[in-house]
XYZ file of N, CA and C in Angstrom:
801
model
N 174.483 81.027 319.748
C 173.800 81.425 318.476
C 174.632 80.512 317.365
N 174.045 79.912 316.446
C 174.577 79.196 315.383
C 175.382 80.107 314.482
N 176.581 79.535 314.055
C 177.533 80.302 313.214
C 177.067 80.424 311.869
N 176.106 79.632 311.525
C 175.558 79.609 310.117
C 174.165 80.229 309.952
N 173.227 79.771 310.903
C 172.010 80.234 310.873
C 171.810 81.307 311.877
N 172.017 82.401 311.601
C 172.043 83.608 312.640
C 170.996 84.818 312.076
N 170.824 85.698 312.891
C 169.947 86.834 312.263
C 170.680 87.629 311.246
N 170.076 87.797 310.198
C 170.734 88.485 309.005
C 169.831 89.505 308.519
N 170.328 90.793 308.166
C 169.642 91.962 307.693
C 169.096 91.749 306.321
N 170.148 91.104 305.479
C 169.807 90.873 304.045
C 168.765 89.800 303.867
N 168.693 88.961 304.792
C 167.690 87.801 304.504
C 167.106 87.405 305.883
N 166.379 88.240 306.633
C 165.971 88.100 307.905
C 164.923 86.771 308.112
N 165.229 86.065 309.149
C 164.397 84.785 309.423
C 163.250 85.204 310.232
N 162.359 84.224 310.180
C 161.175 84.352 310.942
C 160.841 83.283 311.852
N 161.889 82.351 312.197
C 161.515 81.389 313.172
C 162.825 81.156 314.114
N 162.654 81.072 315.309
C 163.852 80.809 316.246
C 163.686 79.469 316.828
N 164.718 78.655 316.615
C 164.674 77.251 317.075
C 165.739 77.092 318.070
N 165.559 76.466 319.322
C 166.636 76.324 320.267
C 166.669 74.743 320.453
N 167.954 74.309 320.383
C 168.204 72.961 320.400
C 168.426 72.368 321.936
N 168.713 71.112 322.052
C 168.760 70.594 323.502
C 169.897 71.197 324.304
N 171.031 71.529 323.598
C 172.052 72.196 324.223
C 172.037 73.708 324.249
N 170.855 74.178 324.061
C 170.574 75.654 324.166
C 171.318 76.441 323.144
N 171.463 75.953 321.930
C 171.969 76.811 320.745
C 170.858 77.342 319.922
N 170.872 78.573 319.663
C 169.903 79.139 318.819
C 170.020 79.152 317.382
N 169.007 78.910 316.494
C 169.044 78.916 315.112
C 167.966 79.878 314.528
N 168.345 80.751 313.623
C 167.303 81.471 313.177
C 167.156 81.162 311.558
N 165.902 80.680 311.332
C 165.739 80.071 309.954
C 164.320 80.707 309.434
N 163.906 80.038 308.201
C 162.754 80.698 307.611
C 161.870 79.436 307.441
N 160.564 79.697 307.847
C 159.481 78.757 307.936
C 159.147 78.275 306.450
N 159.144 79.227 305.466
C 158.874 78.821 304.084
C 159.831 77.769 303.594
N 161.130 77.977 303.879
C 162.080 76.956 303.369
C 161.961 75.617 304.183
N 161.671 75.546 305.291
C 161.414 74.407 306.270
C 160.203 73.685 305.786
N 159.164 74.389 305.594
C 157.772 73.667 305.195
C 157.987 73.326 303.799
N 158.774 73.827 302.823
C 158.942 73.357 301.474
C 159.710 72.140 301.317
N 160.460 71.792 302.387
C 161.282 70.508 302.367
C 160.698 69.560 303.237
N 159.636 69.716 303.880
C 159.083 68.760 304.982
C 157.639 68.417 304.423
N 157.365 67.123 304.692
C 156.058 66.555 304.322
C 155.184 66.333 305.463
N 155.631 66.881 306.766
C 154.743 66.680 308.060
C 154.845 67.893 308.833
N 154.828 69.096 308.181
C 154.829 70.403 308.871
C 156.007 70.377 309.865
N 157.025 70.047 309.355
C 158.470 69.908 310.259
C 158.189 69.230 311.638
N 157.935 68.065 311.492
C 157.622 67.253 312.655
C 156.360 67.661 313.473
N 155.452 68.397 312.843
C 154.276 69.033 313.423
C 154.537 70.232 314.135
N 155.779 70.748 314.222
C 156.105 71.977 315.017
C 155.489 73.190 314.334
N 155.119 73.021 313.046
C 154.821 74.281 312.220
C 153.448 74.176 311.682
N 152.529 73.403 312.529
C 151.104 73.337 312.154
C 150.531 74.744 312.223
N 150.837 75.446 313.338
C 150.347 76.758 313.581
C 151.219 77.718 312.766
N 150.585 78.435 311.818
C 151.641 79.305 310.946
C 151.925 80.314 311.708
N 151.399 80.784 312.949
C 151.918 81.846 313.737
C 153.075 81.520 314.689
N 153.566 80.308 314.560
C 154.710 79.901 315.477
C 155.864 80.733 315.132
N 156.545 81.234 316.163
C 157.683 82.080 315.938
C 159.024 81.549 316.617
N 158.736 80.589 317.447
C 159.841 79.942 318.170
C 159.464 78.599 318.588
N 160.492 77.644 318.746
C 160.142 76.220 319.082
C 161.567 75.630 319.608
N 161.373 74.687 320.414
C 162.629 73.881 320.891
C 162.528 72.472 320.330
N 163.700 71.804 319.966
C 163.832 70.555 319.427
C 164.787 69.829 320.344
N 164.517 68.272 320.282
C 165.329 67.517 321.184
C 166.572 67.215 320.690
N 167.087 67.625 319.478
C 168.371 67.231 318.946
C 169.466 68.187 319.512
N 170.653 67.773 319.508
C 171.784 68.549 319.808
C 172.015 69.593 318.722
N 172.757 70.682 318.918
C 173.092 71.520 317.989
C 173.890 71.009 316.837
N 174.774 70.090 317.219
C 175.620 69.515 316.181
C 174.650 68.671 315.142
N 173.761 67.904 315.570
C 172.922 67.235 314.737
C 171.968 68.153 314.098
N 171.353 69.016 314.592
C 170.362 69.961 314.072
C 170.930 70.675 313.006
N 172.087 71.097 313.170
C 172.845 72.037 312.235
C 173.167 71.273 310.943
N 173.191 69.908 310.990
C 173.379 69.199 309.839
C 171.883 68.949 309.088
N 170.875 68.854 310.006
C 169.556 68.731 309.393
C 169.169 69.954 308.628
N 169.584 71.136 309.075
C 169.329 72.488 308.428
C 170.167 72.386 307.111
N 171.429 72.040 307.298
C 172.316 71.991 305.987
C 171.517 71.234 304.870
N 171.002 70.076 305.330
C 170.298 69.349 304.181
C 169.072 70.183 303.754
N 168.278 70.703 304.514
C 167.139 71.473 303.997
C 167.551 72.750 303.200
N 168.565 73.333 303.567
C 169.047 74.455 302.922
C 169.995 74.304 301.702
N 170.386 72.898 301.766
C 171.382 72.473 300.621
C 172.743 73.278 300.803
N 173.158 73.449 301.984
C 174.445 73.846 302.291
C 175.508 72.905 302.325
N 176.738 73.259 302.097
C 177.847 72.324 302.128
C 178.366 72.213 303.581
N 178.293 70.999 304.165
C 178.581 70.860 305.729
C 180.074 70.398 305.750
N 180.856 70.447 304.783
C 182.248 69.830 304.750
C 183.072 70.398 305.796
N 182.962 71.564 306.168
C 183.935 72.233 307.311
C 183.553 71.659 308.663
N 182.394 71.058 308.725
C 181.997 70.447 310.128
C 182.647 68.918 310.222
N 182.953 68.475 309.062
C 183.625 67.111 309.101
C 182.708 66.050 309.821
N 181.523 65.882 309.607
C 180.711 64.900 310.253
C 181.206 63.513 310.180
N 181.372 62.896 311.255
C 181.857 61.404 311.333
C 180.609 60.508 310.900
N 180.919 59.209 310.752
C 179.807 58.387 310.269
C 178.784 58.115 311.304
N 179.124 58.383 312.545
C 178.046 58.091 313.609
C 177.165 59.203 313.553
N 177.659 60.427 313.308
C 176.740 61.630 313.114
C 175.822 61.485 311.909
N 176.360 61.104 310.776
C 175.739 60.834 309.604
C 174.701 59.906 309.781
N 174.866 58.869 310.534
C 173.793 57.855 310.997
C 172.777 58.512 311.660
N 173.069 59.327 312.684
C 172.033 59.981 313.439
C 171.145 60.800 312.416
N 171.809 61.633 311.522
C 171.136 62.404 310.556
C 170.223 61.773 309.661
N 170.534 60.502 309.163
C 169.742 59.727 308.263
C 168.382 59.253 309.293
N 168.735 59.021 310.514
C 167.441 58.624 311.315
C 166.508 59.754 311.533
N 167.163 60.943 311.685
C 166.580 62.188 312.227
C 165.649 62.777 311.040
N 166.154 62.806 309.827
C 165.510 63.554 308.731
C 164.081 63.137 308.520
N 163.835 61.797 308.486
C 162.473 61.457 308.295
C 161.546 61.856 309.394
N 162.076 61.956 310.563
C 161.089 62.519 311.667
C 160.696 63.905 311.195
N 161.454 64.737 310.464
C 161.014 66.126 310.123
C 160.439 66.133 308.683
N 160.168 64.930 308.143
C 159.362 64.835 306.963
C 160.318 65.232 305.842
N 161.688 65.042 305.988
C 162.592 65.387 304.972
C 163.096 64.067 304.310
N 162.948 63.974 302.882
C 163.390 62.748 302.272
C 164.781 62.894 302.143
N 165.450 61.667 302.528
C 166.966 61.607 302.584
C 167.552 61.428 301.197
N 166.906 60.640 300.451
C 167.351 60.274 299.011
C 167.998 61.616 298.155
N 167.310 62.687 298.121
C 167.796 63.693 297.400
C 169.107 64.228 297.956
N 169.245 64.437 299.273
C 170.355 64.944 299.837
C 171.612 63.994 299.689
N 171.330 62.709 299.605
C 172.467 61.764 299.570
C 172.533 61.055 298.083
N 172.114 61.835 297.148
C 172.215 61.433 295.660
C 173.548 61.884 295.207
N 174.001 61.083 294.032
C 175.397 61.430 293.438
C 175.420 62.910 293.126
N 176.441 63.547 293.571
C 176.673 64.948 293.192
C 176.355 65.916 294.241
N 175.645 65.353 295.427
C 175.280 66.222 296.443
C 176.474 66.138 297.550
N 176.431 67.201 298.395
C 177.391 67.306 299.379
C 177.516 66.080 300.453
N 176.298 65.710 300.766
C 176.514 64.422 301.836
C 176.734 63.159 301.135
N 176.624 63.060 299.818
C 176.850 61.890 299.074
C 178.521 61.808 299.136
N 179.188 62.928 298.866
C 180.743 62.729 298.844
C 181.265 62.511 300.177
N 180.636 63.343 301.119
C 181.148 63.100 302.627
C 180.985 61.737 303.094
N 179.863 61.043 302.778
C 179.538 59.864 303.247
C 180.623 58.884 302.493
N 180.762 58.922 301.120
C 181.482 58.026 300.392
C 183.038 58.215 300.785
N 183.425 59.317 301.359
C 184.819 59.451 301.794
C 185.032 58.485 303.039
N 184.046 58.137 303.778
C 184.105 57.409 304.908
C 184.333 56.058 304.519
N 183.959 55.588 303.223
C 184.103 54.259 302.876
C 185.601 53.891 302.587
N 186.435 54.983 302.515
C 187.921 54.641 302.333
C 188.560 53.834 303.549
N 188.124 54.449 304.705
C 188.665 53.820 305.768
C 187.626 52.907 306.737
N 186.459 52.946 306.401
C 185.304 52.187 307.006
C 184.430 51.580 306.137
N 184.845 50.758 305.229
C 184.056 50.382 304.023
C 182.818 49.547 304.461
N 182.984 48.585 305.286
C 181.903 47.844 305.663
C 180.844 48.501 306.494
N 181.392 49.466 307.365
C 180.438 50.233 308.272
C 179.560 51.071 307.404
N 180.269 51.715 306.501
C 179.673 52.757 305.513
C 178.629 52.061 304.619
N 179.029 50.900 304.032
C 178.128 50.248 303.219
C 176.922 49.685 304.011
N 177.068 49.229 305.168
C 175.922 48.838 306.013
C 175.068 50.052 306.198
N 175.568 51.090 306.523
C 174.668 52.142 307.005
C 173.860 52.654 305.560
N 174.452 52.758 304.515
C 173.745 53.354 303.355
C 172.762 52.280 302.848
N 173.071 51.006 302.998
C 172.079 50.002 302.726
C 170.874 50.051 303.581
N 171.164 50.232 304.837
C 170.016 50.369 305.795
C 168.940 51.295 305.326
N 169.419 52.474 304.775
C 168.600 53.535 304.392
C 168.270 53.467 302.776
N 168.620 52.466 302.112
C 168.307 52.201 300.767
C 168.934 53.443 299.996
N 170.083 53.748 300.190
C 170.730 54.915 299.459
C 171.501 54.059 298.220
N 170.818 53.712 297.283
C 171.253 52.845 296.241
C 172.680 53.284 295.450
N 172.688 54.560 295.097
C 173.857 55.102 294.528
C 175.124 55.018 295.376
N 174.962 55.457 296.694
C 175.939 55.276 297.617
C 176.442 53.783 297.856
N 175.474 52.950 297.964
C 175.652 51.542 298.065
C 176.495 51.046 297.013
N 176.309 51.332 295.739
C 177.023 50.819 294.597
C 178.491 51.460 294.721
N 178.601 52.511 295.019
C 179.933 53.167 295.040
C 180.695 52.557 296.243
N 180.059 52.460 297.336
C 180.775 51.889 298.473
C 181.318 50.424 298.294
N 180.546 49.779 297.485
C 180.771 48.227 297.362
C 182.196 48.014 296.757
N 182.714 49.061 295.974
C 184.017 48.775 295.358
C 185.076 48.710 296.511
N 184.826 49.162 297.598
C 185.847 49.115 298.692
C 185.571 47.804 299.478
N 184.715 47.107 299.238
C 184.465 45.891 299.958
C 184.935 44.579 299.250
N 185.441 44.814 298.005
C 186.048 43.612 297.244
C 187.139 43.019 298.099
N 187.860 43.776 298.853
C 189.059 43.365 299.672
C 188.650 42.878 300.986
N 187.414 43.019 301.407
C 186.800 42.671 302.748
C 186.370 41.273 302.701
N 186.968 40.235 303.250
C 186.489 38.881 303.325
C 184.997 38.824 303.879
N 184.302 37.942 303.290
C 182.888 37.880 303.666
C 182.755 37.431 305.139
N 183.636 36.553 305.684
C 183.542 36.151 306.884
C 183.778 37.201 307.996
N 184.149 38.476 307.464
C 184.145 39.615 308.315
C 182.910 40.061 308.749
N 181.816 39.665 308.034
C 180.465 40.304 308.203
C 179.758 39.506 309.509
N 179.363 40.329 310.307
C 178.750 39.932 311.526
C 177.163 39.911 311.364
N 176.347 39.156 312.246
C 175.041 38.955 312.285
C 174.453 40.471 312.158
N 175.089 41.362 312.914
C 174.690 42.828 312.862
C 174.764 43.569 311.745
N 175.721 43.383 310.926
C 175.962 43.752 309.613
C 174.893 43.345 308.736
N 174.711 41.984 308.728
C 173.803 41.442 307.746
C 172.335 41.800 307.995
N 171.940 41.811 309.195
C 170.651 42.303 309.673
C 170.413 43.720 309.212
N 171.296 44.602 309.468
C 171.277 46.096 309.252
C 171.192 46.366 307.685
N 172.072 45.709 306.814
C 172.101 45.954 305.546
C 170.948 45.408 304.621
N 170.354 44.317 305.426
C 169.082 43.616 304.813
C 169.625 42.570 303.747
N 168.504 41.724 303.480
C 168.802 40.525 302.576
C 169.200 40.871 301.215
N 168.590 42.022 300.728
C 168.791 42.239 299.260
C 170.309 42.742 299.090
N 170.738 43.704 299.823
C 172.026 44.180 299.615
C 173.134 43.225 300.150
N 172.779 42.339 301.141
C 173.700 41.301 301.472
C 173.869 40.256 300.298
N 172.872 39.964 299.707
C 172.958 39.035 298.534
C 173.706 39.580 297.527
N 173.492 40.861 297.210
C 174.295 41.472 296.161
C 175.833 41.616 296.487
N 176.157 41.824 297.696
C 177.442 41.822 298.164
C 178.267 40.465 297.969
N 177.470 39.380 298.473
C 177.881 38.045 298.289
C 178.159 37.665 296.786
N 177.162 38.008 295.991
C 177.343 37.791 294.651
C 178.382 38.500 293.872
N 178.802 39.639 294.438
C 179.847 40.487 293.881
C 181.164 39.643 294.242
N 181.275 39.105 295.319
C 182.591 38.261 295.617
C 182.481 36.956 294.841
N 181.516 36.374 294.954
C 181.423 34.938 294.291
C 181.577 35.126 292.700
N 180.878 36.238 292.271
C 180.906 36.422 290.887
C 182.367 36.716 290.193
N 183.124 37.562 291.020
C 184.472 37.894 290.730
C 185.345 36.726 290.750
N 185.345 35.857 291.707
C 185.976 34.709 291.938
C 185.830 33.785 290.668
N 184.602 33.450 290.369
C 184.291 32.499 289.410
C 184.704 33.140 288.057
N 184.769 34.443 287.819
C 185.103 34.971 286.584
C 186.613 34.766 286.396
N 187.449 35.017 287.469
C 188.840 34.856 287.383
C 189.146 33.425 287.062
N 188.488 32.483 287.595
C 188.692 31.086 287.253
C 188.545 30.800 285.756
N 187.501 31.429 285.227
C 187.237 31.297 283.825
C 188.319 31.899 283.006
N 188.789 32.965 283.436
C 189.820 33.722 282.730
C 191.179 32.974 282.828
N 191.440 32.354 283.881
C 192.655 31.469 284.051
C 192.591 30.257 283.018
N 191.451 29.815 282.672
C 191.374 28.349 282.115
C 192.141 28.271 280.876
N 191.882 29.171 279.847
C 192.648 28.914 278.551
C 194.140 29.000 278.622
N 194.910 28.050 278.074
C 196.417 28.112 278.179
C 196.839 29.128 277.046
N 198.150 29.620 277.067
C 198.685 30.265 276.056
C 198.516 29.813 274.598
N 198.387 30.689 273.690
C 198.184 30.227 272.364
C 199.401 29.789 271.763
N 199.482 28.551 271.170
C 200.775 28.016 270.633
C 201.329 28.837 269.280
N 202.367 28.475 268.867
C 202.977 29.034 267.773
C 203.130 27.923 266.806
N 203.343 28.336 265.576
C 203.693 27.330 264.448
C 204.779 26.358 264.776
N 204.517 25.097 264.560
C 205.428 23.974 264.915
C 206.740 24.319 264.249
N 207.917 24.061 264.965
C 209.227 24.083 264.266
C 210.035 22.987 264.733
N 211.286 22.873 264.135
C 212.059 21.748 264.422
C 212.537 21.607 265.888
N 212.604 22.956 266.544
C 212.975 23.014 267.904
C 211.919 22.848 268.921
N 210.556 23.153 268.257
C 209.527 23.050 269.159
C 208.301 22.686 268.508
N 207.853 21.386 268.419
C 206.646 20.970 267.717
C 205.544 21.046 268.512
N 204.465 20.544 267.981
C 203.031 20.511 268.779
C 203.120 19.813 270.014
N 203.846 18.636 270.020
C 204.003 17.998 271.204
C 204.808 18.596 272.376
N 205.785 19.366 271.987
C 206.626 20.101 272.810
C 205.975 21.233 273.540
N 205.148 21.867 272.565
C 204.259 23.013 273.174
C 203.174 22.527 274.128
N 202.882 21.258 274.149
C 201.834 20.774 275.088
C 202.555 20.757 276.519
N 203.829 20.352 276.519
C 204.501 20.178 277.673
C 205.153 21.562 278.202
N 205.350 22.611 277.218
C 205.975 23.770 277.621
C 204.961 24.975 277.793
N 203.691 24.764 277.286
C 202.690 25.713 277.374
C 201.531 25.255 278.166
N 200.792 24.288 277.599
C 199.577 23.889 278.165
C 199.681 23.271 279.586
N 200.552 22.273 279.810
C 200.692 21.543 280.982
C 201.220 22.466 282.208
N 202.231 23.132 282.011
C 202.707 24.202 283.092
C 201.648 25.146 283.289
N 200.934 25.650 282.299
C 199.837 26.613 282.679
C 198.717 25.926 283.463
N 198.419 24.797 283.012
C 197.276 24.151 283.727
C 197.489 23.790 285.214
N 198.820 23.417 285.361
C 199.160 22.991 286.719
C 199.328 24.258 287.674
N 199.843 25.410 287.031
C 199.875 26.663 287.809
C 198.511 27.246 288.167
N 197.594 27.280 287.143
C 196.331 27.799 287.408
C 195.428 26.834 288.344
N 195.644 25.689 288.318
C 194.901 24.739 289.027
C 195.253 25.055 290.582
N 196.500 25.036 290.735
C 196.931 25.271 292.170
C 196.510 26.745 292.689
N 196.618 27.701 291.752
C 196.135 29.053 292.192
C 194.585 29.117 292.486
N 193.895 28.201 291.876
C 192.361 28.381 292.131
C 191.959 28.127 293.527
N 192.806 27.438 294.231
C 192.576 27.061 295.713
C 192.599 28.525 296.502
N 193.312 29.380 296.083
C 193.569 30.619 296.965
C 193.034 31.880 296.284
N 192.079 31.686 295.152
C 191.592 32.974 294.704
C 190.708 33.882 295.422
N 190.888 35.049 295.386
C 190.065 35.932 296.214
C 189.365 37.044 295.224
N 188.306 37.652 295.832
C 187.748 38.698 294.987
C 188.403 39.726 294.628
N 189.520 40.093 295.233
C 190.497 41.194 295.069
C 191.702 40.653 294.687
N 191.991 39.651 293.857
C 193.193 39.035 293.575
C 194.040 40.045 293.006
N 195.265 40.442 293.567
C 196.116 41.490 293.024
C 196.784 40.829 291.803
N 197.207 41.816 290.968
C 197.965 41.489 289.635
C 199.298 40.858 290.135
N 199.941 41.321 291.309
C 201.142 40.958 291.568
C 201.210 39.358 292.007
N 200.045 38.891 292.681
C 199.952 37.390 293.041
C 199.910 36.716 291.684
N 199.030 37.130 290.731
C 199.018 36.363 289.365
C 200.384 36.396 288.612
N 201.071 37.464 288.609
C 202.473 37.518 288.211
C 203.306 36.658 288.858
N 203.245 36.539 290.186
C 204.075 35.677 290.976
C 203.812 34.182 290.731
N 202.615 33.766 290.343
C 202.354 32.478 290.067
C 202.665 32.004 288.571
N 202.278 32.958 287.888
C 202.445 32.732 286.328
C 203.821 33.075 285.684
N 204.388 34.216 286.244
C 205.518 34.738 285.569
C 206.694 33.728 285.508
N 206.986 32.925 286.513
C 208.163 31.901 286.563
C 207.968 30.898 285.291
N 206.834 30.812 284.694
C 206.576 29.804 283.701
C 207.377 30.327 282.455
N 207.539 31.572 282.256
C 208.376 32.223 281.273
C 209.781 31.720 281.225
N 210.374 31.785 282.449
C 211.763 31.381 282.622
C 212.027 29.889 282.333
N 210.996 29.140 282.838
C 211.075 27.775 282.814
C 211.062 27.110 281.295
N 210.482 27.886 280.416
C 210.355 27.473 279.010
C 211.798 27.637 278.368
N 212.123 26.754 277.547
C 213.397 26.923 276.759
C 213.250 27.465 275.420
N 211.941 27.616 275.004
C 211.545 28.097 273.705
C 211.352 29.533 273.708
N 212.060 30.218 272.883
C 211.747 31.761 272.876
C 210.324 32.151 272.357
N 209.806 31.394 271.514
C 208.429 31.761 271.098
C 207.491 31.255 272.025
N 207.668 30.266 272.752
C 206.784 29.792 273.908
C 206.802 30.828 274.960
N 208.126 31.375 275.246
C 208.157 32.390 276.195
C 207.321 33.674 275.899
N 207.296 34.056 274.573
C 206.650 35.251 274.101
C 205.096 34.952 274.242
N 204.703 33.516 273.936
C 203.208 33.321 274.125
C 202.727 33.331 275.453
N 203.604 33.061 276.460
C 203.167 33.077 277.921
C 203.093 34.412 278.398
N 204.152 35.311 277.903
C 203.989 36.631 278.199
C 202.816 37.438 277.803
N 202.448 37.011 276.475
C 201.276 37.653 275.898
C 199.952 37.044 276.613
N 199.948 35.816 277.020
C 198.763 35.294 277.628
C 198.575 36.057 279.084
N 199.712 36.282 279.763
C 199.485 36.902 281.033
C 199.071 38.367 280.934
N 199.659 39.082 279.934
C 199.235 40.477 279.665
C 197.747 40.335 279.514
N 197.293 39.525 278.623
C 195.765 39.723 278.252
C 194.981 39.158 279.607
N 195.439 38.219 280.343
C 194.824 37.966 281.700
C 194.705 39.221 282.521
N 195.778 40.058 282.641
C 195.806 41.178 283.391
C 194.797 42.265 282.947
N 194.684 42.380 281.552
C 193.678 43.343 281.140
C 192.371 42.933 281.478
N 191.995 41.630 281.097
C 190.634 41.032 281.298
C 190.317 41.160 282.665
N 191.140 40.779 283.641
C 190.781 40.837 285.088
C 190.530 42.253 285.626
N 191.395 43.314 285.123
C 190.987 44.588 285.496
C 189.734 45.066 284.907
N 189.190 44.576 283.858
C 187.943 45.038 283.289
C 186.765 44.395 284.035
N 186.922 43.457 285.018
C 185.731 42.751 285.603
C 185.266 43.783 286.610
N 183.862 43.830 286.584
C 183.150 44.807 287.492
C 183.263 44.544 288.881
N 183.747 45.698 289.514
C 184.085 45.713 291.073
C 183.098 46.352 291.985
N 181.963 46.382 291.471
C 180.835 46.984 292.385
C 179.482 46.084 292.199
N 178.745 46.051 293.354
C 177.413 45.355 293.170
C 176.706 45.825 291.904
N 176.003 44.762 291.382
C 175.133 45.158 290.129
C 174.007 45.990 290.515
N 173.770 46.996 289.491
C 172.636 48.014 289.862
C 171.297 47.290 289.501
């Protein structure tokens, strides 16, 4: 007998369902039919039906009922494989997957949690089922995943639209960082110790050389530590205090601008 869907005196059920592994569920036909567009896989065409058997395991069918009843399944800790089975099974019972996997819903959070450890697999799964809100959220964890890690299976499963959006996320961030790196530090008023010509050699040329070299190794998830490691030494190399301040300010602005670049696929 199910630990969640069992006979209750306060809210008696009118339908017994037996799964492939012989676990019994007591449910309400009115609720099942209200969430299904095909008479619950055709099992409830006859309004007098009082019991039926389904081919799913109790573990999977339990989640199907949690979707229908809008119950929180967190305690069952469904893994990504089980969520994949659930997404395949729900349409068979005429249940729309979009509402249950929309932002703010139980299954949205559970699925998104898997992206922390299995970003590519989770993104591929939600894209396969056109779960837009989840795809956008999951994509933030893919910025650090090189595109060459995508297999043919990933690409086919997520489909051309979501694949294109993921590729554009990576390429767009890389190109944007190159643009952010381009302007050199702003010079200061010429002085006897550091005139305009000096500033070209102390600000513009070192910055240009450092950023040009960095552009060969830019990634979509370029960490601030790498930017600091490449540009920070320019401060110490300069012998002008005002130039040093200008470089520090330029690096600070670069950090701010880089952290503001969008890190998810475009909606």
